[in-house]
Amino acid sequence: MTTTTAPTIETASGVIGVAGALMAALSAHADLPAPRITSEQVVAPDRDDSGGLVLTWGLAFGFHRDTALSDFEQWRQTLGIDPAAVDHGSTGTHAWLSVDTAYAGTPLTLTGYYTLAQDDPGEEE
């Protein structure tokens, strides 16, 4: 059985590292498309001494506009993330590309959301 250890953060000082990584990313890449930014608990890349999963604070950059895939790709290329590391998911007509990395020692997830094209029911094949 795998246990999960969550960090106890009771004050804002517990997320200073995340804020620093955010400022570093935005300052270094101010010309890139603006993402929707959230800070959330994510699974750390390491495990605790008992082999359990460790949660840590990380960043998520989401892209939702009609340019979401282009915006996602610009960030992916700029951060030097291998295209083979990108995951694809979909449900119904909604889909996304997602990749996990780290920036300034902080876990970072990039996700580009888009709508799948629907076949026109009036068209014949």
PDB file of C-alpha atoms in Angstrom:
ATOM      1  CA  MET A   1       0.000   0.000   0.000  1.00  0.00           C
ATOM      2  CA  THR A   2       1.369   3.397  -0.951  1.00  0.00           C
ATOM      3  CA  THR A   3       1.029   6.221   1.519  1.00  0.00           C
ATOM      4  CA  THR A   4       0.921   9.865   0.591  1.00  0.00           C
ATOM      5  CA  THR A   5       2.563  12.559   2.670  1.00  0.00           C
ATOM      6  CA  ALA A   6       1.216  16.085   2.271  1.00  0.00           C
ATOM      7  CA  PRO A   7       3.245  19.099   3.335  1.00  0.00           C
ATOM      8  CA  THR A   8       1.769  21.140   6.131  1.00  0.00           C
ATOM      9  CA  ILE A   9       1.703  24.755   5.065  1.00  0.00           C
ATOM     10  CA  GLU A  10       0.032  27.070   7.495  1.00  0.00           C
ATOM     11  CA  THR A  11       1.436  30.408   6.361  1.00  0.00           C
ATOM     12  CA  ALA A  12       2.235  32.078   3.069  1.00  0.00           C
ATOM     13  CA  SER A  13       5.948  31.548   3.719  1.00  0.00           C
ATOM     14  CA  GLY A  14       5.428  27.901   2.745  1.00  0.00           C
ATOM     15  CA  VAL A  15       4.854  28.830  -0.873  1.00  0.00           C
ATOM     16  CA  ILE A  16       7.597  31.430  -1.291  1.00  0.00           C
ATOM     17  CA  GLY A  17       9.632  29.022  -3.436  1.00  0.00           C
ATOM     18  CA  VAL A  18       6.666  28.561  -5.779  1.00  0.00           C
ATOM     19  CA  ALA A  19       6.167  32.321  -6.016  1.00  0.00           C
ATOM     20  CA  GLY A  20       9.866  32.735  -6.779  1.00  0.00           C
ATOM     21  CA  ALA A  21       9.708  30.122  -9.558  1.00  0.00           C
ATOM     22  CA  LEU A  22       6.645  31.850 -10.983  1.00  0.00           C
ATOM     23  CA  MET A  23       8.353  35.252 -11.014  1.00  0.00           C
ATOM     24  CA  ALA A  24      11.505  33.714 -12.541  1.00  0.00           C
ATOM     25  CA  ALA A  25       9.517  32.030 -15.343  1.00  0.00           C
ATOM     26  CA  LEU A  26       7.441  35.079 -16.162  1.00  0.00           C
ATOM     27  CA  SER A  27      10.403  37.462 -15.986  1.00  0.00           C
ATOM     28  CA  ALA A  28      12.631  35.276 -18.155  1.00  0.00           C
ATOM     29  CA  HIS A  29       9.889  34.672 -20.730  1.00  0.00           C
ATOM     30  CA  ALA A  30       7.831  37.863 -20.612  1.00  0.00           C
ATOM     31  CA  ASP A  31       7.284  37.757 -24.381  1.00  0.00           C
ATOM     32  CA  LEU A  32       5.499  34.385 -24.306  1.00  0.00           C
ATOM     33  CA  PRO A  33       1.702  34.039 -24.210  1.00  0.00           C
ATOM     34  CA  ALA A  34       0.147  34.627 -20.791  1.00  0.00           C
ATOM     35  CA  PRO A  35      -1.035  31.385 -19.168  1.00  0.00           C
ATOM     36  CA  ARG A  36      -3.797  30.859 -16.638  1.00  0.00           C
ATOM     37  CA  ILE A  37      -1.718  30.257 -13.517  1.00  0.00           C
ATOM     38  CA  THR A  38      -2.561  28.124 -10.504  1.00  0.00           C
ATOM     39  CA  SER A  39      -0.506  26.848  -7.609  1.00  0.00           C
ATOM     40  CA  GLU A  40      -1.490  23.434  -6.333  1.00  0.00           C
ATOM     41  CA  GLN A  41      -0.204  20.384  -4.537  1.00  0.00           C
ATOM     42  CA  VAL A  42       1.385  17.891  -6.910  1.00  0.00           C
ATOM     43  CA  VAL A  43       3.195  14.585  -6.488  1.00  0.00           C
ATOM     44  CA  ALA A  44       6.900  15.284  -6.000  1.00  0.00           C
ATOM     45  CA  PRO A  45       9.312  13.393  -8.232  1.00  0.00           C
ATOM     46  CA  ASP A  46      10.807  11.670  -5.165  1.00  0.00           C
ATOM     47  CA  ARG A  47       9.379   9.402  -2.494  1.00  0.00           C
ATOM     48  CA  ASP A  48       9.687   9.574   1.279  1.00  0.00           C
ATOM     49  CA  ASP A  49      11.799   7.124   3.303  1.00  0.00           C
ATOM     50  CA  SER A  50       8.927   4.626   3.483  1.00  0.00           C
ATOM     51  CA  GLY A  51       8.490   4.595  -0.293  1.00  0.00           C
ATOM     52  CA  GLY A  52       5.300   6.658  -0.119  1.00  0.00           C
ATOM     53  CA  LEU A  53       4.419   9.490  -2.451  1.00  0.00           C
ATOM     54  CA  VAL A  54       5.223  13.016  -1.341  1.00  0.00           C
ATOM     55  CA  LEU A  55       3.036  15.971  -2.214  1.00  0.00           C
ATOM     56  CA  THR A  56       4.659  19.341  -2.763  1.00  0.00           C
ATOM     57  CA  TRP A  57       3.513  22.715  -4.032  1.00  0.00           C
ATOM     58  CA  GLY A  58       3.862  23.311  -7.753  1.00  0.00           C
ATOM     59  CA  LEU A  59       2.648  25.478 -10.596  1.00  0.00           C
ATOM     60  CA  ALA A  60       0.218  24.803 -13.412  1.00  0.00           C
ATOM     61  CA  PHE A  61       0.165  26.899 -16.577  1.00  0.00           C
ATOM     62  CA  GLY A  62      -3.057  26.377 -18.532  1.00  0.00           C
ATOM     63  CA  PHE A  63      -3.866  27.645 -22.011  1.00  0.00           C
ATOM     64  CA  HIS A  64      -7.556  27.927 -22.920  1.00  0.00           C
ATOM     65  CA  ARG A  65      -7.937  30.410 -25.762  1.00  0.00           C
ATOM     66  CA  ASP A  66      -8.367  29.563 -29.429  1.00  0.00           C
ATOM     67  CA  THR A  67      -4.549  29.824 -29.554  1.00  0.00           C
ATOM     68  CA  ALA A  68      -4.109  27.299 -26.711  1.00  0.00           C
ATOM     69  CA  LEU A  69      -2.112  24.760 -28.697  1.00  0.00           C
ATOM     70  CA  SER A  70       0.187  27.396 -30.176  1.00  0.00           C
ATOM     71  CA  ASP A  71       0.641  28.997 -26.743  1.00  0.00           C
ATOM     72  CA  PHE A  72       1.365  25.586 -25.179  1.00  0.00           C
ATOM     73  CA  GLU A  73       3.891  24.799 -27.922  1.00  0.00           C
ATOM     74  CA  GLN A  74       5.719  28.104 -27.517  1.00  0.00           C
ATOM     75  CA  TRP A  75       6.213  27.451 -23.797  1.00  0.00           C
ATOM     76  CA  ARG A  76       7.181  23.789 -24.408  1.00  0.00           C
ATOM     77  CA  GLN A  77       9.832  24.748 -26.950  1.00  0.00           C
ATOM     78  CA  THR A  78      11.188  27.631 -24.888  1.00  0.00           C
ATOM     79  CA  LEU A  79      11.558  25.414 -21.805  1.00  0.00           C
ATOM     80  CA  GLY A  80      13.295  22.755 -23.905  1.00  0.00           C
ATOM     81  CA  ILE A  81      10.795  20.009 -23.128  1.00  0.00           C
ATOM     82  CA  ASP A  82      11.008  16.943 -25.366  1.00  0.00           C
ATOM     83  CA  PRO A  83       7.852  16.578 -27.527  1.00  0.00           C
ATOM     84  CA  ALA A  84       7.860  12.845 -26.711  1.00  0.00           C
ATOM     85  CA  ALA A  85       7.179  13.745 -23.051  1.00  0.00           C
ATOM     86  CA  VAL A  86       3.826  15.374 -23.913  1.00  0.00           C
ATOM     87  CA  ASP A  87       0.690  13.430 -22.974  1.00  0.00           C
ATOM     88  CA  HIS A  88      -2.629  13.706 -24.822  1.00  0.00           C
ATOM     89  CA  GLY A  89      -6.056  13.184 -23.320  1.00  0.00           C
ATOM     90  CA  SER A  90      -9.637  13.649 -24.400  1.00  0.00           C
ATOM     91  CA  THR A  91     -13.177  13.231 -23.251  1.00  0.00           C
ATOM     92  CA  GLY A  92     -16.086  13.809 -25.586  1.00  0.00           C
ATOM     93  CA  THR A  93     -15.254  16.833 -27.702  1.00  0.00           C
ATOM     94  CA  HIS A  94     -12.708  18.256 -25.242  1.00  0.00           C
ATOM     95  CA  ALA A  95      -9.012  17.413 -25.425  1.00  0.00           C
ATOM     96  CA  TRP A  96      -5.704  18.564 -23.970  1.00  0.00           C
ATOM     97  CA  LEU A  97      -1.947  18.263 -24.253  1.00  0.00           C
ATOM     98  CA  SER A  98      -0.060  18.155 -20.968  1.00  0.00           C
ATOM     99  CA  VAL A  99       3.534  17.846 -19.830  1.00  0.00           C
ATOM    100  CA  ASP A 100       5.257  17.900 -16.443  1.00  0.00           C
ATOM    101  CA  THR A 101       8.625  19.528 -15.884  1.00  0.00           C
ATOM    102  CA  ALA A 102      10.335  21.650 -13.252  1.00  0.00           C
ATOM    103  CA  TYR A 103      11.295  25.313 -13.288  1.00  0.00           C
ATOM    104  CA  ALA A 104      13.606  26.858 -10.696  1.00  0.00           C
ATOM    105  CA  GLY A 105      13.246  23.712  -8.604  1.00  0.00           C
ATOM    106  CA  THR A 106       9.444  23.839  -8.629  1.00  0.00           C
ATOM    107  CA  PRO A 107       7.228  21.270 -10.394  1.00  0.00           C
ATOM    108  CA  LEU A 108       5.491  22.856 -13.392  1.00  0.00           C
ATOM    109  CA  THR A 109       2.688  21.411 -15.510  1.00  0.00           C
ATOM    110  CA  LEU A 110       1.836  22.924 -18.895  1.00  0.00           C
ATOM    111  CA  THR A 111      -1.614  22.099 -20.311  1.00  0.00           C
ATOM    112  CA  GLY A 112      -3.178  23.275 -23.562  1.00  0.00           C
ATOM    113  CA  TYR A 113      -6.937  22.711 -23.807  1.00  0.00           C
ATOM    114  CA  TYR A 114      -8.833  22.551 -27.090  1.00  0.00           C
ATOM    115  CA  THR A 115     -12.053  21.339 -28.688  1.00  0.00           C
ATOM    116  CA  LEU A 116     -12.034  18.431 -31.110  1.00  0.00           C
ATOM    117  CA  ALA A 117     -13.581  19.077 -34.502  1.00  0.00           C
ATOM    118  CA  GLN A 118     -16.987  17.503 -34.892  1.00  0.00           C
ATOM    119  CA  ASP A 119     -18.059  15.924 -38.146  1.00  0.00           C
ATOM    120  CA  ASP A 120     -20.954  17.723 -39.709  1.00  0.00           C
ATOM    121  CA  PRO A 121     -23.864  15.228 -39.507  1.00  0.00           C
ATOM    122  CA  GLY A 122     -25.157  16.594 -42.815  1.00  0.00           C
ATOM    123  CA  GLU A 123     -22.024  15.661 -44.733  1.00  0.00           C
ATOM    124  CA  GLU A 124     -21.850  12.412 -46.644  1.00  0.00           C
ATOM    125  CA  GLU A 125     -18.665  10.423 -46.887  1.00  0.00           C
TER     126      GLU A 125
END
